[in-house]
């Protein structure tokens, strides 16, 4: 089923709410509360682990709004709701939905987040807009494991929702005009009306779940061929990974097996000051062993020696379903809602390295406004290594200025770094593709 098929297929109409939804082949309307129209796939898709299935759904709703509520206010409320409710996952992107005169999709804001549901990882695409004083919200939920198969389909369904005049009598909500969300001052000065997303990153740090251990203790456990050395025994016994006699416990043996017998591998590396930060993933079938230091965005702007030692010397160890890996990587990189600006810029490679290490490094004399905006943000670089990648990915997180993909050209003192701003949704899609490729390769590898 393709996105083109959705545009030419059937429809579901609800005269009471005035909502019309495309109905792809293999989907049906299901019962829902008044003012809501829901369609669902007739089949459930694999969502994480062989035994986990999830039925994709798309729900559209229409409710009256207080005077003065616009798409920015409605989008900000949806973003705040997602940040408050997504406990085991991440809000990944927030964008202005495009206005396509050819098809006339509803314009407004679009939100992307993902969360863990048992062993499954569920992606949620949500679009909001205002039509004739009513808020229209369209929410699509589907397994992240099936991103390649379902994301174009559910995106086309979301784009195809229409809101006609409702037949049911509705009284607009009473009250004073609503106060709109804070606007981004940098864009406002340039005549663009966009919400201020600068504080979103603070609302979703990237604390990793799992056991906390010294890096030395875990590395020794994973590499030990006989009994564990005495200096690590107390810590590993307390963590439940070692028996009192010095042999690995059942949990410890499981972690060691994943680390030693992996059939796929992903690694993110970063640094703040002298701290070597890393997220390391060992794949075996549908299981992923994640061993991570603190994420670079968790450290203060000017980390001290003790903070650096703790960040690099302590790891969190967890086993997750492989379907969660794109969200795990996004958390370490600090990917989230941000407004990108400007086009690609080129810098001397050594200038990029100096600025990443020291925020007091002055910008180039010819820097444009978009680069100066990014230059003023906190920076950190992350390098992604993955089995099967033709080349590593180098990513620059520039805080509220979003994320850049960095490509280097040339060698030695004359080498140049090309910084390309990439919207968060597109970068997350790239992470999904990378993880899918590594997981597929791992599951085909001999055990």
Tab-separated table of C-alpha atoms in Angstrom:
chain	number	residue	atom	x	y	z
A	1	UNK	CA	0.000	0.000	0.000
A	2	UNK	CA	1.583	3.289	-1.078
A	3	UNK	CA	0.947	6.941	-0.265
A	4	UNK	CA	-0.416	7.407	-3.810
A	5	UNK	CA	-2.948	4.634	-3.192
A	6	UNK	CA	-4.213	6.521	-0.141
A	7	UNK	CA	-4.952	9.645	-2.167
A	8	UNK	CA	-7.042	7.710	-4.672
A	9	UNK	CA	-8.693	5.220	-2.302
A	10	UNK	CA	-11.851	5.281	-0.203
A	11	UNK	CA	-12.979	7.778	2.433
A	12	UNK	CA	-14.568	7.745	5.855
A	13	UNK	CA	-16.939	10.652	6.455
A	14	UNK	CA	-18.495	11.822	9.714
A	15	UNK	CA	-21.119	14.505	8.987
A	16	UNK	CA	-21.606	15.306	12.676
A	17	UNK	CA	-18.002	16.477	13.060
A	18	UNK	CA	-17.438	17.324	9.403
A	19	UNK	CA	-14.305	15.162	9.350
A	20	UNK	CA	-13.259	13.118	6.306
A	21	UNK	CA	-10.393	10.614	6.415
A	22	UNK	CA	-8.772	8.588	3.651
A	23	UNK	CA	-9.370	4.863	4.147
A	24	UNK	CA	-6.488	2.731	2.842
A	25	UNK	CA	-7.153	-0.789	1.614
A	26	UNK	CA	-6.882	-3.181	4.544
A	27	UNK	CA	-8.100	-0.576	7.059
A	28	UNK	CA	-11.561	-0.144	8.620
A	29	UNK	CA	-13.436	2.389	10.706
A	30	UNK	CA	-13.716	1.523	14.406
A	31	UNK	CA	-16.025	2.870	17.094
A	32	UNK	CA	-14.936	5.928	19.044
A	33	UNK	CA	-16.357	8.744	21.179
A	34	UNK	CA	-18.481	11.535	19.618
A	35	UNK	CA	-16.410	14.067	17.716
A	36	UNK	CA	-13.700	11.481	17.007
A	37	UNK	CA	-13.232	9.381	13.875
A	38	UNK	CA	-10.864	6.402	14.101
A	39	UNK	CA	-9.604	4.014	11.467
A	40	UNK	CA	-7.358	1.031	12.141
A	41	UNK	CA	-5.416	-1.493	10.115
A	42	UNK	CA	-7.203	-4.816	9.845
A	43	UNK	CA	-3.947	-6.639	10.643
A	44	UNK	CA	-1.563	-6.206	13.542
A	45	UNK	CA	2.099	-5.667	12.717
A	46	UNK	CA	5.197	-6.917	14.473
A	47	UNK	CA	6.165	-4.276	17.007
A	48	UNK	CA	9.187	-5.667	18.856
A	49	UNK	CA	10.069	-9.261	19.650
A	50	UNK	CA	8.436	-12.100	17.781
A	51	UNK	CA	5.465	-12.230	20.158
A	52	UNK	CA	4.573	-8.506	20.189
A	53	UNK	CA	1.953	-7.203	17.745
A	54	UNK	CA	0.369	-3.762	17.379
A	55	UNK	CA	-2.556	-2.566	15.275
A	56	UNK	CA	-1.852	0.859	13.678
A	57	UNK	CA	-4.559	3.500	14.112
A	58	UNK	CA	-5.351	7.031	12.967
A	59	UNK	CA	-7.791	9.164	14.963
A	60	UNK	CA	-9.121	12.597	14.002
A	61	UNK	CA	-11.012	14.825	16.450
A	62	UNK	CA	-12.636	18.251	16.349
A	63	UNK	CA	-13.378	20.415	19.381
A	64	UNK	CA	-14.419	24.063	19.859
A	65	UNK	CA	-11.689	26.436	21.037
A	66	UNK	CA	-11.572	29.558	23.137
A	67	UNK	CA	-11.262	32.790	21.124
A	68	UNK	CA	-7.776	33.611	19.929
A	69	UNK	CA	-6.385	30.069	19.990
A	70	UNK	CA	-4.328	29.603	16.848
A	71	UNK	CA	-2.333	26.692	15.439
A	72	UNK	CA	0.779	27.771	17.364
A	73	UNK	CA	-1.110	27.677	20.667
A	74	UNK	CA	-2.718	24.355	19.819
A	75	UNK	CA	0.635	22.923	18.767
A	76	UNK	CA	2.320	24.159	21.933
A	77	UNK	CA	-0.371	22.474	24.024
A	78	UNK	CA	0.156	19.214	22.109
A	79	UNK	CA	3.921	19.495	22.596
A	80	UNK	CA	3.524	20.138	26.323
A	81	UNK	CA	1.169	17.179	26.610
A	82	UNK	CA	3.609	14.884	24.853
A	83	UNK	CA	6.532	16.029	27.015
A	84	UNK	CA	4.474	15.363	30.140
A	85	UNK	CA	3.169	11.956	29.083
A	86	UNK	CA	6.092	10.314	27.258
A	87	UNK	CA	7.919	8.768	30.209
A	88	UNK	CA	9.787	5.980	28.469
A	89	UNK	CA	10.526	7.526	25.101
A	90	UNK	CA	11.271	10.865	23.475
A	91	UNK	CA	9.636	13.797	21.699
A	92	UNK	CA	11.659	13.898	18.493
A	93	UNK	CA	10.401	16.694	16.248
A	94	UNK	CA	7.999	19.632	16.022
A	95	UNK	CA	7.407	21.363	12.705
A	96	UNK	CA	5.117	23.635	10.735
A	97	UNK	CA	3.070	21.461	8.408
A	98	UNK	CA	3.512	22.452	4.773
A	99	UNK	CA	0.713	24.033	2.754
A	100	UNK	CA	0.339	22.217	-0.549
A	101	UNK	CA	-2.067	24.079	-2.876
A	102	UNK	CA	-2.420	20.982	-5.052
A	103	UNK	CA	-3.932	18.825	-2.323
A	104	UNK	CA	-4.917	21.431	0.267
A	105	UNK	CA	-3.885	19.628	3.470
A	106	UNK	CA	-4.746	21.253	6.753
A	107	UNK	CA	-1.964	23.564	7.898
A	108	UNK	CA	-0.742	23.857	11.459
A	109	UNK	CA	1.854	22.023	13.528
A	110	UNK	CA	3.179	18.492	13.375
A	111	UNK	CA	4.652	16.517	16.244
A	112	UNK	CA	6.631	13.273	16.244
A	113	UNK	CA	7.384	11.199	19.328
A	114	UNK	CA	8.024	7.578	20.227
A	115	UNK	CA	7.712	5.565	23.414
A	116	UNK	CA	8.243	2.082	24.754
A	117	UNK	CA	5.145	-0.038	25.420
A	118	UNK	CA	6.345	-3.256	26.990
A	119	UNK	CA	8.738	-4.758	24.445
A	120	UNK	CA	7.169	-2.723	21.655
A	121	UNK	CA	8.201	0.746	20.526
A	122	UNK	CA	5.351	2.891	19.233
A	123	UNK	CA	5.805	5.915	16.954
A	124	UNK	CA	3.199	8.677	17.132
A	125	UNK	CA	2.688	11.280	14.412
A	126	UNK	CA	0.316	14.066	15.457
A	127	UNK	CA	-0.928	17.022	13.425
A	128	UNK	CA	-2.979	19.930	14.802
A	129	UNK	CA	-4.678	22.881	13.135
A	130	UNK	CA	-7.489	25.375	13.646
A	131	UNK	CA	-10.536	25.376	11.340
A	132	UNK	CA	-13.379	27.869	11.861
A	133	UNK	CA	-12.699	28.238	15.573
A	134	UNK	CA	-12.292	24.502	16.120
A	135	UNK	CA	-9.178	22.543	16.893
A	136	UNK	CA	-8.617	19.565	14.617
A	137	UNK	CA	-6.154	16.952	15.868
A	138	UNK	CA	-5.038	13.925	13.869
A	139	UNK	CA	-3.006	11.252	15.701
A	140	UNK	CA	-1.427	8.237	14.012
A	141	UNK	CA	0.152	5.441	16.085
A	142	UNK	CA	2.145	2.593	14.545
A	143	UNK	CA	5.090	0.310	15.393
A	144	UNK	CA	8.444	2.005	15.016
A	145	UNK	CA	9.758	-1.367	13.847
A	146	UNK	CA	7.556	-0.927	10.738
A	147	UNK	CA	8.646	2.652	9.995
A	148	UNK	CA	9.690	1.966	6.400
A	149	UNK	CA	6.430	0.174	5.582
A	150	UNK	CA	3.958	2.365	7.466
A	151	UNK	CA	5.359	5.896	7.850
A	152	UNK	CA	4.569	6.954	4.241
A	153	UNK	CA	1.108	5.412	4.512
A	154	UNK	CA	0.052	6.998	7.801
A	155	UNK	CA	1.640	10.295	6.734
A	156	UNK	CA	-0.530	10.317	3.614
A	157	UNK	CA	-3.625	9.550	5.717
A	158	UNK	CA	-2.804	12.413	8.100
A	159	UNK	CA	-2.233	14.766	5.157
A	160	UNK	CA	-5.512	13.679	3.598
A	161	UNK	CA	-7.800	14.551	6.525
A	162	UNK	CA	-10.320	17.296	5.723
A	163	UNK	CA	-12.653	19.305	7.944
A	164	UNK	CA	-15.962	20.404	6.415
A	165	UNK	CA	-18.745	22.260	8.198
A	166	UNK	CA	-20.176	19.990	10.935
A	167	UNK	CA	-23.892	19.194	11.037
A	168	UNK	CA	-23.995	18.773	14.813
A	169	UNK	CA	-24.816	21.975	16.703
A	170	UNK	CA	-21.697	23.142	18.509
A	171	UNK	CA	-21.319	26.150	20.750
A	172	UNK	CA	-17.863	27.761	20.623
A	173	UNK	CA	-16.057	27.684	23.936
A	174	UNK	CA	-16.557	30.829	25.981
A	175	UNK	CA	-13.881	32.825	27.720
A	176	UNK	CA	-11.298	35.497	27.215
A	177	UNK	CA	-9.006	35.355	24.195
A	178	UNK	CA	-6.250	32.882	24.920
A	179	UNK	CA	-2.723	34.104	25.448
A	180	UNK	CA	-0.483	32.693	22.744
A	181	UNK	CA	2.768	30.831	23.381
A	182	UNK	CA	6.091	32.603	23.642
A	183	UNK	CA	7.540	33.407	20.231
A	184	UNK	CA	11.138	32.777	19.249
A	185	UNK	CA	12.815	36.218	19.405
A	186	UNK	CA	15.391	35.443	16.705
A	187	UNK	CA	12.748	34.486	14.157
A	188	UNK	CA	10.370	37.239	15.298
A	189	UNK	CA	13.056	39.834	14.518
A	190	UNK	CA	13.046	38.467	10.962
A	191	UNK	CA	9.284	38.531	10.547
A	192	UNK	CA	8.655	34.820	11.189
A	193	UNK	CA	6.025	33.768	13.716
A	194	UNK	CA	7.409	30.631	15.383
A	195	UNK	CA	7.151	29.331	18.932
A	196	UNK	CA	10.107	29.488	21.302
A	197	UNK	CA	11.435	25.921	21.632
A	198	UNK	CA	14.611	26.812	23.530
A	199	UNK	CA	13.498	25.185	26.788
A	200	UNK	CA	12.246	21.909	25.315
A	201	UNK	CA	15.632	20.191	25.660
A	202	UNK	CA	15.615	20.873	29.410
A	203	UNK	CA	12.235	19.136	29.665
A	204	UNK	CA	13.565	15.858	28.310
A	205	UNK	CA	17.109	15.050	29.358
A	206	UNK	CA	18.484	11.677	28.333
A	207	UNK	CA	18.862	9.703	31.550
A	208	UNK	CA	19.459	6.082	30.640
A	209	UNK	CA	17.523	3.279	32.320
A	210	UNK	CA	19.227	0.234	33.770
A	211	UNK	CA	22.041	-0.671	36.156
A	212	UNK	CA	24.692	1.904	37.029
A	213	UNK	CA	28.222	0.556	37.298
A	214	UNK	CA	31.747	1.780	37.058
A	215	UNK	CA	32.948	1.442	33.504
A	216	UNK	CA	35.977	-0.512	34.699
A	217	UNK	CA	33.811	-3.074	36.516
A	218	UNK	CA	31.555	-3.730	33.537
A	219	UNK	CA	34.451	-3.907	31.065
A	220	UNK	CA	36.174	-6.408	33.326
A	221	UNK	CA	33.033	-8.539	33.691
A	222	UNK	CA	32.480	-8.587	29.921
A	223	UNK	CA	36.110	-9.482	29.262
A	224	UNK	CA	36.818	-11.888	32.107
A	225	UNK	CA	37.470	-15.473	31.018
A	226	UNK	CA	37.642	-16.916	34.506
A	227	UNK	CA	36.699	-15.532	37.909
A	228	UNK	CA	36.220	-11.808	38.280
A	229	UNK	CA	39.099	-9.887	39.884
A	230	UNK	CA	38.604	-9.208	43.628
A	231	UNK	CA	38.601	-5.401	43.255
A	232	UNK	CA	35.355	-5.535	41.244
A	233	UNK	CA	33.508	-8.264	43.130
A	234	UNK	CA	31.677	-6.182	45.739
A	235	UNK	CA	30.321	-3.767	43.144
A	236	UNK	CA	29.174	-6.519	40.778
A	237	UNK	CA	27.624	-8.581	43.585
A	238	UNK	CA	25.698	-5.507	44.768
A	239	UNK	CA	24.452	-4.968	41.188
A	240	UNK	CA	23.205	-8.580	41.008
A	241	UNK	CA	25.581	-9.494	38.195
A	242	UNK	CA	27.903	-11.701	40.269
A	243	UNK	CA	27.398	-14.439	42.811
A	244	UNK	CA	29.191	-14.249	46.123
A	245	UNK	CA	31.529	-17.037	45.004
A	246	UNK	CA	32.786	-14.927	42.104
A	247	UNK	CA	30.869	-16.464	39.200
A	248	UNK	CA	28.431	-14.383	37.076
A	249	UNK	CA	24.788	-14.597	38.118
A	250	UNK	CA	22.110	-15.496	35.570
A	251	UNK	CA	21.639	-11.792	34.747
A	252	UNK	CA	25.380	-11.244	34.603
A	253	UNK	CA	25.896	-14.232	32.332
A	254	UNK	CA	23.164	-12.944	30.021
A	255	UNK	CA	24.854	-9.561	29.701
A	256	UNK	CA	28.244	-11.163	29.108
A	257	UNK	CA	26.769	-13.404	26.386
A	258	UNK	CA	25.222	-10.408	24.618
A	259	UNK	CA	28.512	-8.504	24.762
A	260	UNK	CA	30.660	-11.412	23.558
A	261	UNK	CA	28.351	-13.058	21.031
A	262	UNK	CA	26.972	-9.998	19.339
A	263	UNK	CA	26.080	-10.185	15.671
A	264	UNK	CA	25.677	-6.435	15.200
A	265	UNK	CA	27.200	-3.289	16.646
A	266	UNK	CA	26.432	0.441	16.940
A	267	UNK	CA	28.510	3.049	18.722
A	268	UNK	CA	28.064	6.770	19.357
A	269	UNK	CA	31.092	8.693	20.593
A	270	UNK	CA	31.290	12.227	21.896
A	271	UNK	CA	33.356	14.323	24.263
A	272	UNK	CA	32.903	17.278	26.578
A	273	UNK	CA	36.251	18.620	27.699
A	274	UNK	CA	38.472	15.607	28.360
A	275	UNK	CA	35.572	13.201	29.007
A	276	UNK	CA	35.280	10.365	26.453
A	277	UNK	CA	31.527	9.792	26.325
A	278	UNK	CA	30.024	6.859	24.448
A	279	UNK	CA	26.903	4.803	23.850
A	280	UNK	CA	27.702	1.238	22.817
A	281	UNK	CA	25.109	-1.223	21.460
A	282	UNK	CA	25.659	-4.965	21.039
A	283	UNK	CA	22.947	-6.742	19.057
A	284	UNK	CA	21.961	-10.395	19.232
A	285	UNK	CA	18.711	-11.219	17.491
A	286	UNK	CA	15.992	-8.866	18.733
A	287	UNK	CA	17.909	-8.014	21.924
A	288	UNK	CA	20.178	-4.998	22.254
A	289	UNK	CA	22.653	-4.511	25.086
A	290	UNK	CA	23.054	-0.749	25.633
A	291	UNK	CA	26.048	0.456	27.645
A	292	UNK	CA	26.203	4.232	27.936
A	293	UNK	CA	27.990	6.956	29.818
A	294	UNK	CA	26.211	10.203	30.512
A	295	UNK	CA	24.997	11.830	27.298
A	296	UNK	CA	26.954	14.955	26.315
A	297	UNK	CA	23.880	17.158	26.727
A	298	UNK	CA	23.554	16.103	30.382
A	299	UNK	CA	26.829	17.734	31.371
A	300	UNK	CA	26.917	21.387	32.457
A	301	UNK	CA	28.125	24.008	29.992
A	302	UNK	CA	31.521	24.171	31.708
A	303	UNK	CA	32.077	20.750	33.316
A	304	UNK	CA	34.677	20.444	36.071
A	305	UNK	CA	37.179	17.665	36.616
A	306	UNK	CA	35.048	15.595	38.997
A	307	UNK	CA	31.993	15.910	36.753
A	308	UNK	CA	34.034	14.776	33.776
A	309	UNK	CA	35.435	11.759	35.623
A	310	UNK	CA	31.980	10.690	36.772
A	311	UNK	CA	30.488	11.185	33.312
A	312	UNK	CA	33.133	9.046	31.617
A	313	UNK	CA	33.787	6.544	34.417
A	314	UNK	CA	30.222	5.428	35.182
A	315	UNK	CA	27.999	3.545	32.723
A	316	UNK	CA	24.365	2.508	32.641
A	317	UNK	CA	23.702	-1.015	31.372
A	318	UNK	CA	20.340	-2.076	29.966
A	319	UNK	CA	18.859	-4.677	27.625
A	320	UNK	CA	16.118	-3.365	25.324
A	321	UNK	CA	14.257	-4.577	22.296
A	322	UNK	CA	16.085	-3.603	19.114
A	323	UNK	CA	13.020	-1.629	17.982
A	324	UNK	CA	13.858	1.038	20.590
A	325	UNK	CA	17.361	1.756	19.260
A	326	UNK	CA	16.527	4.832	17.128
A	327	UNK	CA	15.021	6.468	20.224
A	328	UNK	CA	18.039	5.500	22.333
A	329	UNK	CA	20.427	7.037	19.796
A	330	UNK	CA	18.270	10.169	19.515
A	331	UNK	CA	18.436	10.628	23.283
A	332	UNK	CA	22.239	10.465	23.367
A	333	UNK	CA	22.551	12.883	20.430
A	334	UNK	CA	20.035	15.234	22.068
A	335	UNK	CA	17.681	15.155	19.093
A	336	UNK	CA	14.402	16.959	19.695
A	337	UNK	CA	12.169	19.852	18.640
A	338	UNK	CA	14.174	22.786	17.242
A	339	UNK	CA	13.885	25.291	14.423
A	340	UNK	CA	16.641	24.952	11.839
A	341	UNK	CA	17.711	28.055	9.913
A	342	UNK	CA	19.986	28.916	7.011
A	343	UNK	CA	21.752	26.698	4.552
A	344	UNK	CA	24.980	24.739	4.506
A	345	UNK	CA	28.125	26.541	5.668
A	346	UNK	CA	31.778	25.621	5.394
A	347	UNK	CA	34.355	26.040	8.150
A	348	UNK	CA	37.986	25.063	8.483
A	349	UNK	CA	38.064	21.693	10.231
A	350	UNK	CA	40.350	22.986	12.971
A	351	UNK	CA	37.953	25.893	13.683
A	352	UNK	CA	35.062	23.440	14.120
A	353	UNK	CA	37.158	21.370	16.544
A	354	UNK	CA	38.179	24.461	18.537
A	355	UNK	CA	34.588	25.729	18.774
A	356	UNK	CA	33.298	22.317	19.874
A	357	UNK	CA	35.938	22.254	22.626
A	358	UNK	CA	35.665	25.916	23.708
A	359	UNK	CA	32.498	28.052	23.306
A	360	UNK	CA	34.620	31.206	23.647
A	361	UNK	CA	36.123	30.561	20.201
A	362	UNK	CA	35.156	33.544	17.981
A	363	UNK	CA	33.062	32.870	14.856
A	364	UNK	CA	34.364	33.481	11.335
A	365	UNK	CA	34.370	37.128	10.287
A	366	UNK	CA	31.985	36.380	7.397
A	367	UNK	CA	29.472	34.335	9.452
A	368	UNK	CA	25.854	34.984	8.471
A	369	UNK	CA	22.994	35.491	10.930
A	370	UNK	CA	22.015	31.798	10.996
A	371	UNK	CA	25.563	30.676	11.791
A	372	UNK	CA	25.914	33.358	14.486
A	373	UNK	CA	22.667	32.104	16.042
A	374	UNK	CA	24.028	28.542	16.093
A	375	UNK	CA	27.447	29.712	17.319
A	376	UNK	CA	25.881	31.214	20.441
A	377	UNK	CA	24.326	27.875	21.456
A	378	UNK	CA	25.972	25.073	23.470
A	379	UNK	CA	27.661	22.637	21.089
A	380	UNK	CA	28.733	19.034	21.088
A	381	UNK	CA	29.777	16.621	18.363
A	382	UNK	CA	28.754	12.948	18.085
A	383	UNK	CA	30.217	10.339	15.750
A	384	UNK	CA	28.063	7.350	14.831
A	385	UNK	CA	29.805	4.088	13.857
A	386	UNK	CA	27.608	1.209	12.713
A	387	UNK	CA	28.129	-2.201	11.152
A	388	UNK	CA	27.489	-1.950	7.437
A	389	UNK	CA	27.744	1.856	7.186
A	390	UNK	CA	29.798	3.042	4.238
A	391	UNK	CA	31.064	5.917	6.386
A	392	UNK	CA	30.598	7.260	9.897
A	393	UNK	CA	28.014	9.969	10.576
A	394	UNK	CA	29.310	13.118	12.284
A	395	UNK	CA	26.534	15.117	13.952
A	396	UNK	CA	26.690	18.533	15.589
A	397	UNK	CA	24.080	19.379	18.210
A	398	UNK	CA	23.743	23.164	18.368
A	399	UNK	CA	21.083	23.420	21.077
A	400	UNK	CA	18.046	25.495	20.106
A	401	UNK	CA	19.558	25.945	16.619
A	402	UNK	CA	19.013	22.252	15.908
A	403	UNK	CA	21.286	19.542	14.583
A	404	UNK	CA	23.774	19.656	11.722
A	405	UNK	CA	25.234	16.819	9.684
A	406	UNK	CA	28.958	17.474	9.239
A	407	UNK	CA	30.948	16.251	6.255
A	408	UNK	CA	34.664	16.818	5.981
A	409	UNK	CA	36.493	17.510	2.746
A	410	UNK	CA	40.224	17.294	2.207
A	411	UNK	CA	42.985	16.368	4.633
A	412	UNK	CA	45.459	18.088	6.873
A	413	UNK	CA	45.470	21.819	7.688
A	414	UNK	CA	43.419	22.654	4.592
A	415	UNK	CA	40.524	20.300	5.469
A	416	UNK	CA	37.059	21.832	5.463
A	417	UNK	CA	33.935	20.886	7.423
A	418	UNK	CA	30.602	21.367	5.682
A	419	UNK	CA	27.736	21.903	8.157
A	420	UNK	CA	24.269	21.110	6.821
A	421	UNK	CA	21.279	21.913	9.068
A	422	UNK	CA	18.825	19.004	9.092
A	423	UNK	CA	15.269	19.134	10.494
A	424	UNK	CA	14.854	16.814	13.453
A	425	UNK	CA	12.220	14.636	11.754
A	426	UNK	CA	14.515	13.950	8.783
A	427	UNK	CA	17.483	13.164	11.003
A	428	UNK	CA	15.401	10.751	13.078
A	429	UNK	CA	14.330	9.035	9.869
A	430	UNK	CA	18.017	8.573	9.008
A	431	UNK	CA	18.643	7.044	12.449
A	432	UNK	CA	15.743	4.635	11.851
A	433	UNK	CA	17.199	3.567	8.502
A	434	UNK	CA	20.630	3.008	10.040
A	435	UNK	CA	19.239	0.953	12.917
A	436	UNK	CA	17.025	-1.084	10.579
A	437	UNK	CA	20.031	-1.921	8.416
A	438	UNK	CA	22.190	-2.922	11.391
A	439	UNK	CA	19.403	-5.009	12.971
A	440	UNK	CA	18.662	-6.793	9.680
A	441	UNK	CA	22.361	-7.514	9.221
A	442	UNK	CA	22.646	-8.787	12.809
A	443	UNK	CA	19.698	-11.143	12.438
A	444	UNK	CA	21.144	-12.606	9.231
A	445	UNK	CA	24.607	-13.088	10.703
A	446	UNK	CA	25.618	-16.582	11.824
A	447	UNK	CA	25.402	-17.066	15.574
